[in-house]
CSV table of C-alpha atoms and ligand atoms in Angstrom, one decimal:
chain,number,residue,atom,x,y,z
A,1,MET,CA,-34.5,79.5,67.5
A,2,PRO,CA,-34.4,76.6,64.8
A,3,GLU,CA,-31.3,74.6,64.3
A,4,LYS,CA,-31.0,75.7,61.2
A,5,PHE,CA,-31.6,78.9,59.6
A,6,ASP,CA,-31.8,80.2,55.8
A,7,VAL,CA,-29.9,83.1,56.4
A,8,ILE,CA,-26.9,84.7,59.4
A,9,VAL,CA,-26.3,88.6,59.0
A,10,VAL,CA,-23.9,89.3,61.1
A,11,GLY,CA,-24.0,93.0,62.1
A,12,ALA,CA,-26.9,95.1,62.5
A,13,GLY,CA,-26.0,98.3,60.7
A,14,PRO,CA,-27.6,99.9,57.9
A,15,ALA,CA,-26.4,97.1,55.5
A,16,GLY,CA,-27.2,94.2,58.0
A,17,THR,CA,-30.3,95.2,58.8
A,18,ALA,CA,-31.0,96.0,54.8
A,19,CYS,CA,-30.3,92.6,53.8
A,20,ALA,CA,-31.9,90.9,57.0
A,21,TYR,CA,-35.1,92.9,56.3
A,22,THR,CA,-35.4,92.3,52.7
A,23,CYS,CA,-35.0,88.3,53.8
A,24,ALA,CA,-37.5,88.2,56.6
A,25,LYS,CA,-40.0,90.1,54.1
A,26,GLU,CA,-39.7,87.3,51.5
A,27,GLY,CA,-40.3,84.7,54.6
A,28,LEU,CA,-36.3,83.6,54.5
A,29,LYS,CA,-35.8,82.7,58.0
A,30,VAL,CA,-33.2,85.1,59.0
A,31,LEU,CA,-30.8,85.4,62.1
A,32,LEU,CA,-29.5,89.2,62.5
A,33,ILE,CA,-26.4,88.8,65.1
A,34,GLU,CA,-25.1,91.8,66.5
A,35,ARG,CA,-22.5,92.6,69.3
A,36,GLY,CA,-23.3,95.4,70.6
A,37,GLU,CA,-26.2,95.9,73.9
A,38,TYR,CA,-28.3,96.9,70.9
A,39,PRO,CA,-28.3,97.8,67.1
A,40,GLY,CA,-26.7,101.3,67.1
A,41,ALA,CA,-24.5,100.4,70.5
A,42,LYS,CA,-21.1,101.3,68.5
A,43,ASN,CA,-22.0,102.7,65.7
A,44,VAL,CA,-20.7,105.9,64.0
A,45,MET,CA,-21.9,108.1,61.6
A,46,GLY,CA,-22.0,111.6,60.6
A,47,GLY,CA,-24.8,111.3,59.5
A,48,ILE,CA,-26.6,111.9,56.7
A,49,LEU,CA,-29.2,109.3,55.5
A,50,TYR,CA,-30.1,109.8,52.3
A,51,ARG,CA,-33.8,109.0,51.2
A,52,LYS,CA,-33.8,106.7,48.2
A,53,GLN,CA,-32.1,103.5,49.3
A,54,LEU,CA,-34.0,103.4,52.5
A,55,GLU,CA,-36.8,104.4,50.4
A,56,ASP,CA,-36.4,101.3,48.3
A,57,ILE,CA,-36.8,99.4,51.4
A,58,ILE,CA,-39.3,101.1,53.8
A,59,PRO,CA,-41.6,103.3,51.4
A,60,GLU,CA,-42.1,106.3,53.1
A,61,PHE,CA,-39.9,105.4,56.1
A,62,TRP,CA,-39.8,109.3,57.2
A,63,GLU,CA,-43.2,109.5,58.5
A,64,GLU,CA,-42.2,107.2,61.3
A,65,ALA,CA,-38.6,106.9,60.9
A,66,PRO,CA,-36.1,108.7,64.5
A,67,LEU,CA,-34.9,111.1,62.2
A,68,GLU,CA,-33.3,114.3,63.0
A,69,ARG,CA,-33.8,117.2,60.3
A,70,PRO,CA,-34.3,116.8,56.8
A,71,ILE,CA,-31.4,118.6,55.1
A,72,VAL,CA,-32.2,121.9,53.0
A,73,GLU,CA,-28.9,122.7,52.3
A,74,GLN,CA,-25.3,121.4,51.4
A,75,ARG,CA,-22.8,124.4,52.2
A,76,TYR,CA,-19.0,123.6,51.4
A,77,TRP,CA,-16.2,125.4,53.0
A,78,MET,CA,-12.7,125.7,52.0
A,79,MET,CA,-11.3,127.3,54.4
A,80,ASP,CA,-7.9,128.9,55.7
A,81,LYS,CA,-6.2,130.3,59.0
A,82,GLU,CA,-8.8,133.0,59.5
A,83,SER,CA,-11.2,133.1,56.1
A,84,MET,CA,-13.2,130.5,54.3
A,85,VAL,CA,-14.7,130.7,50.6
A,86,THR,CA,-18.1,129.4,50.7
A,87,MET,CA,-20.4,127.8,48.4
A,88,GLY,CA,-23.3,125.2,48.1
A,89,TYR,CA,-27.2,125.0,47.4
A,90,LYS,CA,-30.6,125.4,49.0
A,91,GLY,CA,-33.6,123.8,47.9
A,92,GLY,CA,-36.9,125.0,48.5
A,93,GLU,CA,-37.8,121.4,47.5
A,94,TRP,CA,-36.0,119.5,49.9
A,95,ALA,CA,-37.9,121.0,52.7
A,96,GLU,CA,-41.0,119.0,51.4
A,97,LYS,CA,-41.8,115.4,51.1
A,98,PRO,CA,-40.3,113.0,49.8
A,99,TYR,CA,-37.4,115.2,51.3
A,100,ASN,CA,-33.5,114.7,49.9
A,101,ASN,CA,-31.8,113.6,53.1
A,102,PHE,CA,-31.6,113.8,56.8
A,103,SER,CA,-29.4,113.6,60.2
A,104,VAL,CA,-29.7,110.8,61.7
A,105,LEU,CA,-27.5,109.4,65.7
A,106,ARG,CA,-27.3,106.6,64.6
A,107,ALA,CA,-28.0,105.0,68.1
A,108,LYS,CA,-31.5,106.0,67.7
A,109,PHE,CA,-31.5,105.1,63.6
A,110,ASP,CA,-29.6,101.6,63.7
A,111,GLN,CA,-32.4,100.5,66.4
A,112,TRP,CA,-35.7,101.7,65.0
A,113,PHE,CA,-34.0,99.5,61.5
A,114,ALA,CA,-33.4,96.9,63.3
A,115,GLN,CA,-36.6,96.5,65.0
A,116,LYS,CA,-38.4,96.8,61.6
A,117,ALA,CA,-36.7,93.8,60.5
A,118,VAL,CA,-37.5,92.2,63.4
A,119,GLN,CA,-41.1,93.1,62.6
A,120,GLN,CA,-40.9,90.7,59.5
A,121,GLY,CA,-40.1,87.8,61.2
A,122,ALA,CA,-36.3,88.1,61.6
A,123,VAL,CA,-34.6,87.1,64.9
A,124,LEU,CA,-32.4,89.4,66.4
A,125,ILE,CA,-29.8,88.6,69.2
A,126,ASN,CA,-27.6,91.3,70.8
A,127,GLU,CA,-24.2,91.1,72.9
A,128,THR,CA,-23.2,88.3,70.5
A,129,VAL,CA,-19.9,88.3,69.2
A,130,VAL,CA,-19.5,85.8,65.7
A,131,LYS,CA,-15.8,84.9,66.4
A,132,GLU,CA,-15.3,82.9,63.1
A,133,CYS,CA,-17.5,81.4,60.4
A,134,ILE,CA,-17.7,78.1,60.3
A,135,VAL,CA,-16.0,76.0,57.2
A,136,LYS,CA,-16.9,72.8,55.7
A,137,ASP,CA,-15.6,71.4,52.4
A,138,GLY,CA,-14.8,75.2,51.5
A,139,LYS,CA,-18.4,76.0,52.0
A,140,VAL,CA,-19.2,78.4,54.9
A,141,ILE,CA,-22.1,76.8,56.6
A,142,GLY,CA,-22.8,78.7,60.0
A,143,VAL,CA,-20.9,81.1,62.6
A,144,ARG,CA,-19.6,80.4,65.8
A,145,THR,CA,-20.5,82.9,68.3
A,146,ASP,CA,-19.7,83.8,71.8
A,147,ARG,CA,-22.3,82.0,73.4
A,148,PRO,CA,-21.9,78.3,75.2
A,149,ASP,CA,-23.1,76.4,72.3
A,150,GLY,CA,-23.1,79.2,70.2
A,151,ASP,CA,-22.7,77.5,66.8
A,152,VAL,CA,-25.7,78.1,63.8
A,153,TYR,CA,-26.4,77.2,61.1
A,154,ALA,CA,-27.2,78.5,57.4
A,155,ASP,CA,-27.5,78.2,53.8
A,156,VAL,CA,-25.9,81.8,53.3
A,157,VAL,CA,-23.8,83.9,56.0
A,158,VAL,CA,-23.9,87.6,54.7
A,159,LEU,CA,-21.1,89.2,56.7
A,160,ALA,CA,-22.0,92.9,57.8
A,161,ASP,CA,-19.4,93.3,60.2
A,162,GLY,CA,-18.7,96.9,59.2
A,163,VAL,CA,-15.1,98.2,58.3
A,164,ASN,CA,-12.6,95.7,59.6
A,165,SER,CA,-14.5,92.7,59.2
A,166,LEU,CA,-12.6,90.3,60.5
A,167,LEU,CA,-14.5,87.8,59.4
A,168,GLY,CA,-14.0,88.9,55.8
A,169,LYS,CA,-10.3,88.5,56.7
A,170,GLN,CA,-11.0,84.6,58.1
A,171,LEU,CA,-11.8,83.5,55.0
A,172,GLY,CA,-9.2,85.6,53.1
A,173,PHE,CA,-11.4,87.6,51.3
A,174,HIS,CA,-9.6,91.1,52.2
A,175,ARG,CA,-5.8,91.7,52.0
A,176,GLU,CA,-4.1,93.8,54.5
A,177,LEU,CA,-5.3,97.8,54.1
A,178,LYS,CA,-2.9,100.3,53.7
A,179,PRO,CA,-2.6,103.4,55.5
A,180,GLN,CA,-3.8,105.5,52.5
A,181,GLU,CA,-6.7,103.4,52.0
A,182,VAL,CA,-8.4,103.8,55.7
A,183,ALA,CA,-9.6,107.3,56.9
A,184,LEU,CA,-10.0,107.7,60.8
A,185,ALA,CA,-12.3,109.9,62.2
A,186,VAL,CA,-13.2,111.3,65.1
A,187,MET,CA,-17.0,112.9,66.0
A,188,GLU,CA,-18.6,114.6,68.9
A,189,VAL,CA,-22.5,115.3,69.3
A,190,MET,CA,-22.7,118.4,70.9
A,191,LYS,CA,-25.9,119.7,72.5
A,192,LEU,CA,-27.4,123.4,71.1
A,193,PRO,CA,-31.2,124.4,72.3
A,194,GLU,CA,-33.2,124.3,69.1
A,195,LYS,CA,-33.6,128.0,68.5
A,196,THR,CA,-29.7,128.4,69.1
A,197,ILE,CA,-29.3,126.2,65.9
A,198,ASN,CA,-31.7,127.6,63.6
A,199,GLU,CA,-30.3,131.0,64.7
A,200,ARG,CA,-27.1,130.6,64.1
A,201,PHE,CA,-27.4,128.7,60.4
A,202,GLY,CA,-30.3,130.7,59.3
A,203,LEU,CA,-33.1,127.8,59.7
A,204,GLU,CA,-36.5,127.6,60.1
A,205,GLY,CA,-38.8,124.9,62.1
A,206,ASN,CA,-37.1,121.4,62.0
A,207,GLN,CA,-35.0,122.2,58.8
A,208,GLY,CA,-31.5,121.0,58.7
A,209,VAL,CA,-28.1,121.9,57.2
A,210,SER,CA,-24.6,120.1,56.4
A,211,VAL,CA,-21.6,121.8,55.9
A,212,GLU,CA,-17.9,119.7,54.3
A,213,ILE,CA,-15.3,121.5,55.7
A,214,PHE,CA,-11.9,121.7,53.6
A,215,GLY,CA,-8.3,122.5,54.2
A,216,ASP,CA,-7.3,123.9,57.3
A,217,SER,CA,-9.7,121.9,58.9
A,218,THR,CA,-7.2,119.0,58.3
A,219,ASN,CA,-4.3,121.0,58.7
A,220,GLY,CA,-4.2,120.3,54.7
A,221,ALA,CA,-4.3,116.6,54.8
A,222,LEU,CA,-6.7,114.5,52.6
A,223,GLY,CA,-9.7,114.4,54.1
A,224,THR,CA,-12.7,116.3,55.4
A,225,ALA,CA,-14.1,118.0,58.9
A,226,TRP,CA,-18.1,118.7,58.9
A,227,LEU,CA,-21.2,120.3,61.0
A,228,TYR,CA,-24.5,118.7,60.5
A,229,THR,CA,-27.6,120.0,62.8
A,230,ASN,CA,-29.7,117.5,64.3
A,231,LYS,CA,-33.0,117.9,66.3
A,232,ASP,CA,-31.2,119.7,69.5
A,233,SER,CA,-27.6,119.2,68.4
A,234,ILE,CA,-24.8,119.6,66.6
A,235,SER,CA,-22.4,116.6,64.9
A,236,ILE,CA,-18.8,117.5,64.6
A,237,GLY,CA,-16.2,115.7,63.5
A,238,VAL,CA,-12.9,115.6,61.1
A,239,GLY,CA,-11.8,112.6,58.9
A,240,ILE,CA,-8.2,112.0,58.0
A,241,THR,CA,-6.5,108.9,55.7
A,242,LEU,CA,-4.4,107.3,58.4
A,243,SER,CA,-1.3,107.8,56.0
A,244,GLY,CA,-2.5,111.2,56.3
A,245,LEU,CA,-2.0,111.6,59.6
A,246,ILE,CA,1.1,109.8,59.6
A,247,LYS,CA,2.4,112.2,57.4
A,248,GLU,CA,1.3,115.4,59.0
A,249,LYS,CA,2.2,113.4,62.7
A,250,LYS,CA,-1.4,114.5,63.9
A,251,LYS,CA,-3.1,112.9,66.5
A,252,PRO,CA,-7.1,112.6,65.9
A,253,TYR,CA,-8.5,114.2,69.3
A,254,GLU,CA,-6.1,117.1,68.7
A,255,GLN,CA,-7.5,117.8,65.0
A,256,ILE,CA,-11.2,117.8,66.4
A,257,GLU,CA,-9.9,120.4,69.2
A,258,TYR,CA,-8.4,122.8,66.2
A,259,VAL,CA,-11.3,122.3,64.2
A,260,LYS,CA,-13.9,122.7,67.3
A,261,ASN,CA,-11.5,126.2,67.7
A,262,HIS,CA,-11.1,127.3,64.4
A,263,PRO,CA,-12.5,130.9,64.4
A,264,MET,CA,-14.7,130.2,61.5
A,265,ILE,CA,-16.4,127.4,63.4
A,266,ARG,CA,-16.4,128.1,67.0
A,267,PRO,CA,-19.3,131.0,66.8
A,268,TYR,CA,-21.4,127.6,66.0
A,269,ILE,CA,-20.8,125.6,68.5
A,270,GLU,CA,-19.9,128.5,71.2
A,271,GLY,CA,-21.5,127.0,74.8
A,272,ALA,CA,-22.4,123.6,73.5
A,273,GLU,CA,-22.3,120.9,75.7
A,274,SER,CA,-20.3,117.7,74.3
A,275,LEU,CA,-22.9,114.6,74.9
A,276,GLU,CA,-20.8,112.0,72.6
A,277,TYR,CA,-17.0,111.5,71.7
A,278,LEU,CA,-17.2,108.8,69.2
A,279,ALA,CA,-14.1,108.2,67.0
A,280,HIS,CA,-14.6,105.5,63.9
A,281,LEU,CA,-12.7,103.8,60.7
A,282,ILE,CA,-14.6,104.8,57.1
A,283,PRO,CA,-13.3,102.6,54.5
A,284,GLU,CA,-11.7,105.1,51.8
A,285,GLY,CA,-10.1,103.0,49.0
A,286,GLY,CA,-12.7,102.9,47.2
A,287,TYR,CA,-13.0,100.7,43.5
A,288,ASN,CA,-9.4,99.6,44.0
A,289,SER,CA,-10.4,98.1,47.5
A,290,ILE,CA,-13.5,96.2,46.9
A,291,PRO,CA,-12.7,92.5,48.4
A,292,LYS,CA,-13.8,89.3,46.8
A,293,LEU,CA,-17.7,89.6,47.7
A,294,ALA,CA,-18.7,85.9,47.3
A,295,GLY,CA,-18.5,83.0,48.1
A,296,HIS,CA,-19.8,79.5,48.8
A,297,GLY,CA,-22.1,80.4,51.1
A,298,VAL,CA,-21.2,83.6,52.0
A,299,LEU,CA,-21.7,87.8,50.8
A,300,LEU,CA,-20.3,90.6,52.4
A,301,VAL,CA,-21.9,93.5,52.1
A,302,GLY,CA,-21.8,97.6,53.0
A,303,ASP,CA,-18.2,98.3,54.9
A,304,ALA,CA,-17.2,95.2,55.0
A,305,ALA,CA,-16.8,95.3,51.2
A,306,HIS,CA,-15.6,98.6,51.4
A,307,LEU,CA,-18.5,100.4,49.3
A,308,VAL,CA,-18.1,103.9,50.3
A,309,ASN,CA,-17.9,106.9,48.3
A,310,GLY,CA,-15.4,109.2,50.3
A,311,ILE,CA,-15.7,112.2,47.3
A,312,HIS,CA,-19.5,112.3,48.4
A,313,ARG,CA,-19.9,111.4,51.7
A,314,GLU,CA,-22.1,108.3,50.5
A,315,GLY,CA,-21.6,105.2,53.0
A,316,SER,CA,-24.8,104.6,54.0
A,317,ASN,CA,-26.8,104.1,51.3
A,318,MET,CA,-24.2,102.1,49.7
A,319,ALA,CA,-25.0,99.5,52.9
A,320,MET,CA,-28.5,99.8,52.1
A,321,ALA,CA,-28.5,99.1,48.8
A,322,SER,CA,-26.0,96.5,48.8
A,323,GLY,CA,-27.8,94.8,51.7
A,324,LYS,CA,-30.4,94.6,50.0
A,325,MET,CA,-29.1,93.4,46.4
A,326,ALA,CA,-27.4,90.1,48.6
A,327,ALA,CA,-30.7,89.7,49.8
A,328,GLU,CA,-32.2,89.8,46.1
A,329,THR,CA,-29.2,87.0,45.9
A,330,VAL,CA,-30.5,85.1,48.5
A,331,ILE,CA,-33.8,84.7,47.8
A,332,LEU,CA,-32.8,83.3,44.2
A,333,ALA,CA,-30.6,81.5,45.7
A,334,LYS,CA,-33.2,79.9,47.8
A,335,GLN,CA,-35.4,79.6,45.0
A,336,ALA,CA,-32.6,77.5,42.8
A,337,GLY,CA,-31.8,75.3,46.1
A,338,ASP,CA,-28.6,76.5,45.0
A,339,PHE,CA,-25.6,78.2,47.1
A,340,SER,CA,-22.5,77.7,45.5
A,341,GLU,CA,-20.3,80.8,45.0
A,342,ASN,CA,-21.4,80.2,41.3
A,343,MET,CA,-24.8,81.2,42.1
A,344,LEU,CA,-24.0,83.7,44.7
A,345,ASP,CA,-21.6,85.9,42.2
A,346,SER,CA,-24.5,87.2,40.7
A,347,TYR,CA,-24.5,89.7,43.5
A,348,ARG,CA,-20.8,91.2,42.5
A,349,THR,CA,-22.3,91.9,39.1
A,350,LYS,CA,-25.5,93.9,40.6
A,351,ILE,CA,-22.9,95.7,42.8
A,352,TYR,CA,-20.6,96.8,39.8
A,353,ASP,CA,-23.6,97.4,37.6
A,354,SER,CA,-25.7,99.7,40.0
A,355,PHE,CA,-24.7,103.5,40.9
A,356,ILE,CA,-22.1,102.1,43.8
A,357,GLY,CA,-19.7,100.1,41.0
A,358,GLN,CA,-19.8,103.2,38.5
A,359,ASP,CA,-19.8,105.5,41.2
A,360,LEU,CA,-16.7,103.9,42.9
A,361,LYS,CA,-15.3,103.1,39.1
A,362,LYS,CA,-15.1,107.0,38.5
A,363,TYR,CA,-13.5,107.9,41.5
A,364,LYS,CA,-11.0,105.1,41.3
A,365,ASP,CA,-7.8,106.9,41.3
A,366,ALA,CA,-9.5,109.7,43.0
A,367,THR,CA,-8.2,109.6,46.7
A,368,HIS,CA,-5.0,108.3,45.4
A,369,THR,CA,-4.5,111.4,43.4
A,370,PHE,CA,-5.1,114.0,45.8
A,371,GLU,CA,-2.8,111.9,48.5
A,372,GLU,CA,0.1,112.2,46.1
A,373,ASN,CA,-0.4,116.0,45.3
A,374,PRO,CA,-1.4,117.4,48.7
A,375,GLN,CA,-1.1,120.8,47.0
A,376,TYR,CA,-4.5,120.4,45.8
A,377,PHE,CA,-5.5,121.0,49.7
A,378,LYS,CA,-2.6,123.0,51.1
A,379,GLU,CA,-2.0,125.2,48.7
A,380,TYR,CA,-4.9,126.1,46.6
A,381,ILE,CA,-7.0,126.4,49.3
A,382,PRO,CA,-5.2,128.6,50.5
A,383,LEU,CA,-4.6,130.8,47.5
A,384,MET,CA,-8.5,131.1,46.7
A,385,ASN,CA,-9.0,132.6,50.0
A,386,LYS,CA,-6.2,135.1,49.4
A,387,ALA,CA,-7.8,135.3,46.2
A,388,ALA,CA,-11.4,136.0,47.2
A,389,SER,CA,-9.8,138.2,50.0
A,390,LYS,CA,-8.2,140.8,47.1
A,391,LEU,CA,-11.3,140.5,44.8
A,392,PHE,CA,-13.6,141.3,47.2
A,393,SER,CA,-11.7,144.2,49.0
A,394,ILE,CA,-12.5,147.9,47.7
A,395,ASP,CA,-9.0,149.6,48.0
A,396,GLY,CA,-8.4,151.8,44.4
A,397,THR,CA,-6.8,149.0,42.7
A,398,SER,CA,-8.0,148.5,39.3
A,399,LYS,CA,-9.9,145.0,38.7
A,400,LYS,CA,-7.9,144.1,36.4
A,401,GLU,CA,-4.9,144.6,38.0
A,402,LYS,CA,-6.3,142.5,40.8
A,403,GLN,CA,-6.9,139.7,38.3
A,404,LYS,CA,-3.4,140.3,37.2
A,405,GLU,CA,-2.0,139.5,41.0
A,406,ILE,CA,-4.4,136.7,41.5
A,407,MET,CA,-3.1,134.7,38.3
A,408,LYS,CA,-0.1,135.6,39.6
A,409,SER,CA,-0.1,134.1,43.0
A,410,PHE,CA,-1.4,130.9,41.7
A,411,THR,CA,1.0,130.5,39.2
A,412,SER,CA,4.1,131.9,41.3
A,413,GLY,CA,4.2,128.6,43.0
A,414,ARG,CA,3.9,126.0,40.7
A,415,GLY,CA,4.7,127.8,37.5
A,416,LYS,CA,1.8,128.0,34.8
A,417,LEU,CA,2.8,124.6,33.4
A,418,GLY,CA,2.3,123.5,37.2
A,419,VAL,CA,-1.4,124.5,37.0
A,420,VAL,CA,-2.2,123.5,34.0
A,421,GLN,CA,-1.2,120.3,35.4
A,422,ASP,CA,-2.7,120.3,38.1
A,423,LEU,CA,-6.0,121.2,36.6
A,424,TYR,CA,-6.0,118.4,34.1
A,425,ARG,CA,-4.8,116.0,37.4
A,426,ALA,CA,-8.2,116.7,38.8
A,427,TRP,CA,-10.1,117.1,36.1
A,428,LYS,CA,-9.3,113.7,34.5
A,429,VAL,CA,-9.7,111.9,38.1
A,430,MET,CA,-13.0,113.3,38.6
A,431,LYS,CA,-14.3,113.7,35.5
B,1,FAD,C1,-17.3,109.2,61.2
B,1,FAD,C2,-18.1,108.5,60.2
B,1,FAD,C3,-18.9,110.1,59.9
B,1,FAD,C4,-19.7,108.9,58.3
B,1,FAD,N1,-20.4,109.6,57.4
B,1,FAD,C5,-21.4,109.6,57.0
B,1,FAD,C6,-22.3,110.5,56.5
B,1,FAD,O1,-22.7,111.2,56.6
B,1,FAD,N2,-23.5,109.7,55.6
B,1,FAD,C7,-23.0,108.2,55.2
B,1,FAD,O2,-23.8,107.9,54.5
B,1,FAD,N3,-22.2,107.4,55.3
B,1,FAD,C8,-21.5,107.7,56.2
B,1,FAD,N4,-20.5,107.4,56.5
B,1,FAD,C9,-19.9,105.7,56.8
B,1,FAD,C10,-21.4,104.8,57.1
B,1,FAD,O3,-21.3,104.8,58.3
B,1,FAD,C11,-21.2,103.3,56.6
B,1,FAD,O4,-21.0,103.2,55.3
B,1,FAD,C12,-22.3,103.4,56.8
B,1,FAD,O5,-22.5,102.7,58.7
B,1,FAD,C13,-21.9,101.2,56.9
B,1,FAD,O6,-23.0,100.3,57.3
B,1,FAD,P1,-22.5,98.9,57.9
B,1,FAD,O7,-23.5,98.1,58.3
B,1,FAD,O8,-21.9,98.2,56.3
B,1,FAD,O9,-21.2,99.3,58.8
B,1,FAD,P2,-21.1,99.6,60.3
B,1,FAD,O10,-22.3,100.4,60.5
B,1,FAD,O11,-20.3,99.7,60.8
B,1,FAD,O12,-22.1,98.2,61.0
B,1,FAD,C14,-21.4,97.1,61.4
B,1,FAD,C15,-21.5,96.1,62.4
B,1,FAD,O13,-21.9,94.9,63.0
B,1,FAD,C16,-21.3,94.2,63.8
B,1,FAD,N5,-20.3,93.7,64.0
B,1,FAD,C17,-19.0,93.5,64.1
B,1,FAD,N6,-18.7,92.8,64.0
B,1,FAD,C18,-19.3,92.1,64.3
B,1,FAD,C19,-19.0,90.3,65.1
B,1,FAD,N7,-17.9,89.7,64.7
B,1,FAD,N8,-20.3,90.0,65.4
B,1,FAD,C20,-21.3,90.8,65.6
B,1,FAD,N9,-21.8,92.2,64.8
B,1,FAD,C21,-20.2,92.7,64.4
B,1,FAD,C22,-21.3,96.1,64.9
B,1,FAD,O14,-21.4,96.4,65.9
B,1,FAD,C23,-21.7,96.9,64.1
B,1,FAD,O15,-23.3,97.2,64.6
B,1,FAD,C24,-19.5,107.3,58.2
B,1,FAD,C25,-18.7,106.8,58.9
B,1,FAD,C26,-18.2,107.6,59.6
B,1,FAD,C27,-17.1,106.7,61.0
């Protein structure tokens, strides 16, 4: 190992590896440090991987990456206790190259991705925990690891150490997270034969489906459950904000059992054998929770920078895009021989100008608003279900009468004005 690297990247998740790959490809000396036995060993994701941001790093990656299925259909279920209203989109074009997105298992995917960075020349060391950043005269100059003689130095350190970024906290970049800014997700990977998955979900060949489930899946708390088809397994999980779990007095492991046994979900996983049980935090605070992104000799990327769009279930793509943008900034800094905060701060501008900053800004009040107004998940979803049941039951009541009854059911709880206010509020935070 050289004494000093151009860049040290802490964490070999999608953000760190994207950064390491891009820097190494440009000929920089890169050290990628991962605490897990191998990249992905400790990582958790639903997981849907989006094509575009990885394609920007490795063109045509789908020809070689360990992907489970291309997702051809996205379903949304608004669930009550014994019913659901469904919508979604199935795209024939998504079944063809270059596809839209894919289901993945992170343990396999992260290893592959990190090896791509190694092939570009990055040095990867596993089973190594970075304990702290080494700071001299206000500038980050390296990291202290848990190895004997474990200090390593670099011009820039990129923190890609995930949602709970202890290193970001040590540098004072993060404030303490509030319970509504983070969701606790638990999930299981459940084995099922490929043929059974295809029959149950109405799929052909290697095609996959993603299902997002709202309402009773979280007992009306702010969050969602999901079902994603892998090759010969199903990923099932549920994520709820910590504040929602506290308010509803729910325990995550009880909630996933509830989801698995729900009459609308149970038939899809019947007979499946649990292979893995995982739990992880998701940063859900969005725009208002983004910490300081650049300092003297240091950048924050991915979940460590809280770049997750909880409304659209986008995290891995923002992680990769931010890792790439950080790398581009480091490459420019190297050319200029300037690793000051002033120079590295162009990364912050890049993030805020990109789809990441724009999307997070668009939804900046959404999580908070839905959290403060539980009626959206708790009242309106059951009402939607009752309305659909009424409308689709052929019972001799005239359609006009049914419409009247449905309108009445919506306004009887919150009043006409309350419903209009709720609609306006939802439109305002989602527009
Ligand atoms: C249950 C769940 C479901 C999700 N579903 C989706 C989905 O379907 N689609 C999607 O796009 N996103 C999804 N996300 C979000 C997505 O997983 C994250 O946004 C993404 O993984 C962030 O990547 P990252 O590289 O920033 O962090 P991580 O993937 O968390 O990687 C951080 C890495 O840093 C390592 N590390 C941490 N501290 C240290 C240290 N001190 N020293 C050395 N190594 C360290 C960790 O071991 C880890 O490998 C989901 C998240 C969860 C929890």
